[in-house]
Tab-separated table of C-alpha atoms and ligand atoms in Angstrom:
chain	number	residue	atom	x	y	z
A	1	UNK	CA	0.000	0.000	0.000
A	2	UNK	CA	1.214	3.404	-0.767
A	3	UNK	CA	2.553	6.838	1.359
A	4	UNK	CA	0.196	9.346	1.085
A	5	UNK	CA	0.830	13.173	1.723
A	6	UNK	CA	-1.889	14.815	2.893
A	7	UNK	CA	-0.699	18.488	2.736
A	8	UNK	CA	-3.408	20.664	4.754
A	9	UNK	CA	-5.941	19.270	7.514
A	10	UNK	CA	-8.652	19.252	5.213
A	11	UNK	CA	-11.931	16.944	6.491
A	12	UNK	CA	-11.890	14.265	7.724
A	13	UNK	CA	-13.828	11.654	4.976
A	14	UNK	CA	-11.060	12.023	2.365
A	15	UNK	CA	-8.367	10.973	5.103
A	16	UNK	CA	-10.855	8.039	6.441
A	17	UNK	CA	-10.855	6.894	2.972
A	18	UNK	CA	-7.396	6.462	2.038
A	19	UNK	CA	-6.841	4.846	5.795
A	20	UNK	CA	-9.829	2.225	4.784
A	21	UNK	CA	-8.304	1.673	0.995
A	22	UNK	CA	-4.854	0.739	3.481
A	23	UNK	CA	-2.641	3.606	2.458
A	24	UNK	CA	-0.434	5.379	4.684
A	25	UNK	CA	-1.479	8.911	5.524
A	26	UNK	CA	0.697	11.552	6.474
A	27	UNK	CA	-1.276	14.702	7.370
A	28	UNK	CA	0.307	18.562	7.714
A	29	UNK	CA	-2.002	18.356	11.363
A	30	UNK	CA	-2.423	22.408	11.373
A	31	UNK	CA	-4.915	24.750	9.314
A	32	UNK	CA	-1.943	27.205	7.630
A	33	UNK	CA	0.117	26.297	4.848
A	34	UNK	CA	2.784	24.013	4.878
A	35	UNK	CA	6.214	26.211	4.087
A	36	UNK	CA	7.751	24.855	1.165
A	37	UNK	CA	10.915	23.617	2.916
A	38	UNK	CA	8.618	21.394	5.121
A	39	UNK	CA	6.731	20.932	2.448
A	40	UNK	CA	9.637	18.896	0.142
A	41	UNK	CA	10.804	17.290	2.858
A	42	UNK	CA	7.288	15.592	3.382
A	43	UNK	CA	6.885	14.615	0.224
A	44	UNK	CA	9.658	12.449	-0.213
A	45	UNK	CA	9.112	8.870	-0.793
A	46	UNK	CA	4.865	9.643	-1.387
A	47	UNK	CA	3.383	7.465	-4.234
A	48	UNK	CA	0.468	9.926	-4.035
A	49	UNK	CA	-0.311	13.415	-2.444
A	50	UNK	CA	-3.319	15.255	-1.467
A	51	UNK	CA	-2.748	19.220	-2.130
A	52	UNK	CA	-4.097	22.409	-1.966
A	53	UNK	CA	-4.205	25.398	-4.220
A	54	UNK	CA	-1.736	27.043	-2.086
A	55	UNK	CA	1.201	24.571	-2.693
A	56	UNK	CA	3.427	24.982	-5.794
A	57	UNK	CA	3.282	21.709	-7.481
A	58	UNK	CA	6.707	21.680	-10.140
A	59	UNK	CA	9.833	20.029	-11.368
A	60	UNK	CA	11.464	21.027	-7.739
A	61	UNK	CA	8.761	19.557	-5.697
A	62	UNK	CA	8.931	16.309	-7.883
A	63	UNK	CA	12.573	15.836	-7.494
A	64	UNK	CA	11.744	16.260	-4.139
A	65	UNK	CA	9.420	13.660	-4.370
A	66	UNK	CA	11.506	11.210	-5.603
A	67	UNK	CA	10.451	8.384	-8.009
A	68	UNK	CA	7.518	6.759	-6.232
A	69	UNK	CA	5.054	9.517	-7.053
A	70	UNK	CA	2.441	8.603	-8.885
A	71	UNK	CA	-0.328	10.908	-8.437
A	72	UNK	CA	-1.007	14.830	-6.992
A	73	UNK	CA	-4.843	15.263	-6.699
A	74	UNK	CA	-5.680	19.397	-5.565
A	75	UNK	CA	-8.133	19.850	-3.114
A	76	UNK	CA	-9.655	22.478	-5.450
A	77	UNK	CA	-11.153	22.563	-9.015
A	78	UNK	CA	-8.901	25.354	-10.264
A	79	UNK	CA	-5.152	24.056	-10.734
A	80	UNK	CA	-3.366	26.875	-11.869
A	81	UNK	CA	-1.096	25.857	-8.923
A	82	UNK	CA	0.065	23.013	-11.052
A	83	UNK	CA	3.039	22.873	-13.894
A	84	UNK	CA	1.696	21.101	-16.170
A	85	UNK	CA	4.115	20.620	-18.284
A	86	UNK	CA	6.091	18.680	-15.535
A	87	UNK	CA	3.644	16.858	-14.590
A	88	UNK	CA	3.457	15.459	-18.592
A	89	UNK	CA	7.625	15.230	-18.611
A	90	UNK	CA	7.649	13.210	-15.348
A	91	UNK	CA	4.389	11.372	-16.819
A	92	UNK	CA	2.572	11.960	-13.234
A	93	UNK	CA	-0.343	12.469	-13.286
A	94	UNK	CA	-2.837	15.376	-11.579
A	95	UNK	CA	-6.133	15.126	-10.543
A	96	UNK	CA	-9.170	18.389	-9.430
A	97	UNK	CA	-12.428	17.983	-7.926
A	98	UNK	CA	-14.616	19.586	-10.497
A	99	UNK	CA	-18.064	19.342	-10.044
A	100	UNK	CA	-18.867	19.173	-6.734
A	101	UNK	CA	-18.146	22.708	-5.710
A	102	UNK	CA	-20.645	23.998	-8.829
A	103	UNK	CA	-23.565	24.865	-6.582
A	104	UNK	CA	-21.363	26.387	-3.626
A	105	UNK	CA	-19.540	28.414	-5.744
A	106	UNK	CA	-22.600	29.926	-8.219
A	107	UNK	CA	-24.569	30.325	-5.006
A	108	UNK	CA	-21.733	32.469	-3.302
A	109	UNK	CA	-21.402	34.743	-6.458
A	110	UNK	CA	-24.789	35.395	-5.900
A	111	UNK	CA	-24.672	36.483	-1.873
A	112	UNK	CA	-21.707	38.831	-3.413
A	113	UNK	CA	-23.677	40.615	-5.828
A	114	UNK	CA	-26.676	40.460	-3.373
A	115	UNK	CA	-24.691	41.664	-1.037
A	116	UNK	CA	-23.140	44.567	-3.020
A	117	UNK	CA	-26.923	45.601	-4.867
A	118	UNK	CA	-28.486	45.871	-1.016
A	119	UNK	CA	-25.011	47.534	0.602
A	120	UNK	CA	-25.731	44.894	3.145
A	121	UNK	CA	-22.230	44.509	4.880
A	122	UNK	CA	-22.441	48.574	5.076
A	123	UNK	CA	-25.815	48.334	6.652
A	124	UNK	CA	-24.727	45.705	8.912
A	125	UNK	CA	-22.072	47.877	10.150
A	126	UNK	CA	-24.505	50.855	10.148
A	127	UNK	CA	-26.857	49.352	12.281
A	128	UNK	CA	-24.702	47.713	14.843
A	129	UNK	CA	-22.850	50.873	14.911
A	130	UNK	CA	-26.035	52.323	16.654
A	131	UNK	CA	-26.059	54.908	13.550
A	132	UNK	CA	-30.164	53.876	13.088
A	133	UNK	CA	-31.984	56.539	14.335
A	134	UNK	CA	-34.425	56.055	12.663
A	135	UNK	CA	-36.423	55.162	8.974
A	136	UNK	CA	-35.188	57.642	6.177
A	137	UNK	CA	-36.209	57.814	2.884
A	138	UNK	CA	-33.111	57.835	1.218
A	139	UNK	CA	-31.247	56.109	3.692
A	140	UNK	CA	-28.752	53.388	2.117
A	141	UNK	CA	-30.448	52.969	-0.997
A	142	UNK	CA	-28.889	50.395	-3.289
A	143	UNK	CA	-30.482	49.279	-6.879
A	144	UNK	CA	-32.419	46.756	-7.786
A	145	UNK	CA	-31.273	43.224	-10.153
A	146	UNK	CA	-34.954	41.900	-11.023
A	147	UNK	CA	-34.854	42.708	-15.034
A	148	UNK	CA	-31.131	44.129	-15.112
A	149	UNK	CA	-28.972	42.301	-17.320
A	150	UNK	CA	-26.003	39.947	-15.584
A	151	UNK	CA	-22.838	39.458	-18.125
A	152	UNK	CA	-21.341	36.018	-17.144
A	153	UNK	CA	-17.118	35.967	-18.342
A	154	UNK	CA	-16.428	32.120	-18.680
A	155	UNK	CA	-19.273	30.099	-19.271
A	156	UNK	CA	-17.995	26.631	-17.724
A	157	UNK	CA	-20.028	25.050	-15.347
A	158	UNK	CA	-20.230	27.688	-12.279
A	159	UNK	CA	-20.819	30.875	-14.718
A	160	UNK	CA	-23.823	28.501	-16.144
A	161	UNK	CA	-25.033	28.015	-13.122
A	162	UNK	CA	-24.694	31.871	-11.901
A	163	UNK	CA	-26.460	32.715	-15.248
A	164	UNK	CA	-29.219	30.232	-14.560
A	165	UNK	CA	-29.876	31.031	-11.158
A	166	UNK	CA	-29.784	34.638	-12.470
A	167	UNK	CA	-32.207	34.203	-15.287
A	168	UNK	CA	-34.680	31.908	-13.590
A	169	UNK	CA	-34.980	33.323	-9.683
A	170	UNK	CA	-34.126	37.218	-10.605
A	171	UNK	CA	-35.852	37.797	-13.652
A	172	UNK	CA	-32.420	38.841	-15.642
A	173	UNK	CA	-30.849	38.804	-18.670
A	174	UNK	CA	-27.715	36.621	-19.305
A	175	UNK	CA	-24.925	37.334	-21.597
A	176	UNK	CA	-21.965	35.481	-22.337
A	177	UNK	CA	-18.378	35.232	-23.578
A	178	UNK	CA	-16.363	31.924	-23.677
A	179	UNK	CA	-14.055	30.474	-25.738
A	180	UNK	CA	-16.758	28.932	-27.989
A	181	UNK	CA	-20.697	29.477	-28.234
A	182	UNK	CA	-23.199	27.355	-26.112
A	183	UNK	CA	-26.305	27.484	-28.788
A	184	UNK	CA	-28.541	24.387	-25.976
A	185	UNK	CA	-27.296	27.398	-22.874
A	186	UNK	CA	-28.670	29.886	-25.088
A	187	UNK	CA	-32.135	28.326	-25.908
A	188	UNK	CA	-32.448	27.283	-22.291
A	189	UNK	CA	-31.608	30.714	-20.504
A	190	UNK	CA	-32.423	33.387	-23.561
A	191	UNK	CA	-28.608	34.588	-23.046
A	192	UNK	CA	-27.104	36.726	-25.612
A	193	UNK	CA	-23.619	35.687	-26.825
A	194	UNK	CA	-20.921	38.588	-26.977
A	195	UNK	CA	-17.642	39.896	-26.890
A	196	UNK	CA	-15.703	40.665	-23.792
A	197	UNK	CA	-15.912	44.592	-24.614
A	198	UNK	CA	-19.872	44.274	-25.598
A	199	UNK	CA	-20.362	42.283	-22.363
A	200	UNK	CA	-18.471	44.495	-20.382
A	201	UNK	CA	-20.557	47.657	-22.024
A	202	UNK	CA	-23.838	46.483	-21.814
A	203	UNK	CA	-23.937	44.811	-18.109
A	204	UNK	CA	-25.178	45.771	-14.898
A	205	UNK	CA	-23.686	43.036	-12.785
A	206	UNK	CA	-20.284	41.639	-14.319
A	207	UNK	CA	-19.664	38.015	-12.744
A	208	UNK	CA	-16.219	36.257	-13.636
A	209	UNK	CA	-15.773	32.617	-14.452
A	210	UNK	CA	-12.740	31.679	-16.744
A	211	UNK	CA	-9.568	30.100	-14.992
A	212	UNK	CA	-6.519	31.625	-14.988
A	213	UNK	CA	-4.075	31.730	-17.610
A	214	UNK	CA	-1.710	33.446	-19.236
A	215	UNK	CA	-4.430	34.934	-21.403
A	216	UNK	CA	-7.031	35.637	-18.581
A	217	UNK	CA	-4.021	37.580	-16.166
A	218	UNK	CA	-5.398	41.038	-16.083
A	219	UNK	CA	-8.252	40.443	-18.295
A	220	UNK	CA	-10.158	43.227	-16.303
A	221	UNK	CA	-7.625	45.808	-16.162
A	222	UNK	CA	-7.925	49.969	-16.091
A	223	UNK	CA	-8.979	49.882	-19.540
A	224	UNK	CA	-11.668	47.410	-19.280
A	225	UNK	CA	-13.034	49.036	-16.166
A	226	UNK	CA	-13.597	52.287	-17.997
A	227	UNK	CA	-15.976	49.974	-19.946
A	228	UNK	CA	-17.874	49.493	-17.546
A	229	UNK	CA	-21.468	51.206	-16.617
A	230	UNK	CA	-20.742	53.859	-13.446
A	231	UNK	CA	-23.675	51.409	-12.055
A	232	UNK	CA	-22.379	48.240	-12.470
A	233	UNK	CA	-21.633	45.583	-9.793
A	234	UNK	CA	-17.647	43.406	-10.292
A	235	UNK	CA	-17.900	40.095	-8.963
A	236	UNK	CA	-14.908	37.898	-9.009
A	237	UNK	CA	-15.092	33.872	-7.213
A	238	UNK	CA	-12.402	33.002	-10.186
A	239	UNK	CA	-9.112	33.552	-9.130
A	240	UNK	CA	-7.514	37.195	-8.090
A	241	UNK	CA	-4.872	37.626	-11.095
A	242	UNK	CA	-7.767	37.767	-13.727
A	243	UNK	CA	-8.410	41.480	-12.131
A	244	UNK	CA	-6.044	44.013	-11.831
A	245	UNK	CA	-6.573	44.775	-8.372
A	246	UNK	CA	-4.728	48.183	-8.006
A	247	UNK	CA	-6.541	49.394	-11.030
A	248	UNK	CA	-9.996	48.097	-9.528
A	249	UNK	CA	-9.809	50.295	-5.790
A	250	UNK	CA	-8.661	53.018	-8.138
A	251	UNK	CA	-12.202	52.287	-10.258
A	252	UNK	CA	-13.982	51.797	-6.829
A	253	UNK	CA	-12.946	55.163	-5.183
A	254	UNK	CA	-13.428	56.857	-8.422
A	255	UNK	CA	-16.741	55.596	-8.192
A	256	UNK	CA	-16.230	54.552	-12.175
A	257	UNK	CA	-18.116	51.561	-11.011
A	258	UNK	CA	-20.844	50.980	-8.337
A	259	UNK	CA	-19.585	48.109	-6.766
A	260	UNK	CA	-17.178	44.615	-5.997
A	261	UNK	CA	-17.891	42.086	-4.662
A	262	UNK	CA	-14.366	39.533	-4.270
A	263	UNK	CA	-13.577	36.343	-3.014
A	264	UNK	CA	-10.381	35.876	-4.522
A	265	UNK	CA	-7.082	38.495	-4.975
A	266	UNK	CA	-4.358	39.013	-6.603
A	267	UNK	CA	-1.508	38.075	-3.799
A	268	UNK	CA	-3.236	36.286	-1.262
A	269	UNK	CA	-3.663	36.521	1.327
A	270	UNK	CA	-2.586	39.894	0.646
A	271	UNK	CA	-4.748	42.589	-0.473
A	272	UNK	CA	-4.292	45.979	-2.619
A	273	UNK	CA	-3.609	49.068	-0.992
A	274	UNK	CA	-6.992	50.728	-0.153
A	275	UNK	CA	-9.234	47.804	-0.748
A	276	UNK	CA	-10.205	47.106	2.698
A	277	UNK	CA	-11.119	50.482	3.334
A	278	UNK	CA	-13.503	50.649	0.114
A	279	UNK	CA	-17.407	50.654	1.581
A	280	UNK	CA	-18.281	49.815	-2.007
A	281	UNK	CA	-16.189	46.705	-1.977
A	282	UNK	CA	-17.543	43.362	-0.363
A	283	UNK	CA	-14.640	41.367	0.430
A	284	UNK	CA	-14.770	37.568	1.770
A	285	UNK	CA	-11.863	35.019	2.378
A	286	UNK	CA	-11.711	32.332	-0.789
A	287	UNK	CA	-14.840	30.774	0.928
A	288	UNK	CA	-16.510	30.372	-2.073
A	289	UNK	CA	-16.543	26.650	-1.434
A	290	UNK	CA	-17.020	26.430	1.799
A	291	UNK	CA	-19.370	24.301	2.401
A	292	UNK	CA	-19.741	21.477	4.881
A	293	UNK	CA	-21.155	19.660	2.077
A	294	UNK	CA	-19.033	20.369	-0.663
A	295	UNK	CA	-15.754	21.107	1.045
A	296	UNK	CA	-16.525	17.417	2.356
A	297	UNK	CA	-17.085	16.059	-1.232
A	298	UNK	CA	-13.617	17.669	-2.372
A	299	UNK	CA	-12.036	15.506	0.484
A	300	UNK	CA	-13.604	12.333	-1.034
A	301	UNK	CA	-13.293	13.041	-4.584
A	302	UNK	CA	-9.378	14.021	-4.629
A	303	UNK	CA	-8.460	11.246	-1.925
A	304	UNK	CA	-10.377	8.839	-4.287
A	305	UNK	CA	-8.614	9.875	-7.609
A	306	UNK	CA	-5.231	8.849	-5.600
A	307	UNK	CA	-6.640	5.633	-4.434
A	308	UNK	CA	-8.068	4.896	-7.742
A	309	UNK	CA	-4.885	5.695	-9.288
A	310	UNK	CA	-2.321	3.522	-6.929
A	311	UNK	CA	-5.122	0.505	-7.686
A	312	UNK	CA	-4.036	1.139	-11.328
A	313	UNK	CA	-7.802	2.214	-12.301
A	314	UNK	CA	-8.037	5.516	-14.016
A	315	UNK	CA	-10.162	8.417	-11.979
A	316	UNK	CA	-12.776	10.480	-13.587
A	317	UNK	CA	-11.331	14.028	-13.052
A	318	UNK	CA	-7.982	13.795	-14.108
A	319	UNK	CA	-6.799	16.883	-15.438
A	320	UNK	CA	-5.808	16.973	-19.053
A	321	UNK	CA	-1.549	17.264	-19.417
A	322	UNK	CA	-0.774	19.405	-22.239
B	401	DGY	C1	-11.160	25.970	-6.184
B	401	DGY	O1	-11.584	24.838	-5.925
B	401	DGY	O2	-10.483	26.186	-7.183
B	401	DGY	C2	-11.550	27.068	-5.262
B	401	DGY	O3	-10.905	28.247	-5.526
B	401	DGY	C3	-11.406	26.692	-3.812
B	401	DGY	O4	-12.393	25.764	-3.529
């Protein structure tokens, strides 16, 4: 049976599973990331390892590995802390949990722009603040989604479901820009294909979906801001890089747009200057996913692509090598 790295306390079901299939786990016990040093040194001798999107997974952490390792499954459906191309030259193979984290995910875009259309986390504050005195008639006032039109930037399957859940429970219009046209996703929702500069234009709520790549670094920058309606609402549960970050609190405090709502930044856990100070700008902690539910699932389904793969079966969410 195989030595398994386990690289983050992460729940418990995906570490009860690779102890039932008979594999050795060793488990990074605490809740921060494991420094890299520590890190290498842990995973030497592993046939498999269980990690997060916070550990760099390249040619240095494989020769740290040694020539046992068979399989690195993330505890995450984005990968972009992955080298591919290693992975292919070492012929290891990598593994996501895609899927499973769909509904968490869409449904947390959602409480963002929510969130940022009703000012709630400034009325929260407001209120406890002991600032009520009262009911005003212009007190707070934020803007309304029912008819307004949501532009979705990656159409995989979380920007579908935001889209959906958009369309069918607010009453909006959908547009869309991916890589390739959806014509079934455009019968079913009514949403309008477009280009990133028509989407960006014509939107009232902006919600961003595409992974990060080379191409999709910065793909909201200053310039695509400007683009933007002085009403509209920036939602981002992709990853930080795809927004420039400076150039957004520069939008926000400019008031060039209404609103942001972010789960992810650019150098976490870091964030820009000014951000934190932004009222306009509702910021949570890469919880998208969490879920008990789903960040339960993610325990199963990556532990279960390594114990697939040391039983020499091939898992269903193996990421494609280049
Ligand atoms: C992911 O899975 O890629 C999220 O960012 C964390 O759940």
């Amino acid at each position: 049976m195989g030595k398994i790295l386990v690289t983050r306390k992460i729940p418990k079901a995906g570490v009860d599973l690779l102890k039932a299939a008979g594999h050795q786990v060793r488990l990074w016990p605490k809740s921060t990331v494991m420094p890299r040093k520590e890190l290498l040194k842990a995973a030497k001798g592993a046939d498999g390892v269980l990690s997060l999107l916070t550990d760099r997974i390249d040619d240095a952490f494989f020769d740290a590995a040694g020539e046992r390792l068979k399989i690195v499954a993330n505890y995450a459906v984005g990968y972009d802390n992955f080298d591919l191309a290693a992975f292919k030259r070492r012929k290891i193979l990598a593994a996501n949990t895609p899927g499973i984290l769909t509904a968490a995910v869409a449904e947390h875009a959602f409480a963002l722009m929510m969130a940022c259309a009703k000012r709630i986390p400034e009325a929260d504050r407001f209120t406890r603040a002991g600032k009520y005195k009262g009911w005003e008639p212009e007190l707070l006032l934020g803007t309304e989604l029912t008819g307004k039109t949501i532009g979705i930037l990656g159409l995989g399957r979380i920007g579908a479901q935001v889209a959906q859940r958009a369309v069918r429970g607010m009453e909006m219009k959908a547009m869309y820009h991916d890589m390739k046209r959806n014509e079934a996703f455009e019968r079913e929702t009514g949403a309008v294909f477009a280009t990133v500069d028509e989407l960006l234009k014509a939107s009232d709520v902006v919600s961003l979906h595409v992974p990060l790549l080379p191409s999709t670094r910065h793909l909201i920058d200053a310039k695509k801001l400007r683009l933007m309606k002085r009403t509209a609402i920036l939602i981002n549960t992709a990853r930080g890089p795809v927004v420039d970050e400076k150039a957004l609190v520069a939008a926000l405090k400019a008031k060039r747009i209404a609103a942001a709502g972010l789960d992810v930044y650019e150098d976490e856990p870091r964030l820009a200057p000014g951000l934190a100070k932004l009222p306009n700008a509702v910021l949570t902690p890469h919880t998208a996913s969490a879920t008990v539910e789903t960040r339960t699932e993610m325990s199963k389904l990556a532990a279960q692509a390594i114990i697939d793969v040391l039983a020499g079966k091939t898992p269903p969410n193996l990421v494609p090598l280049p």
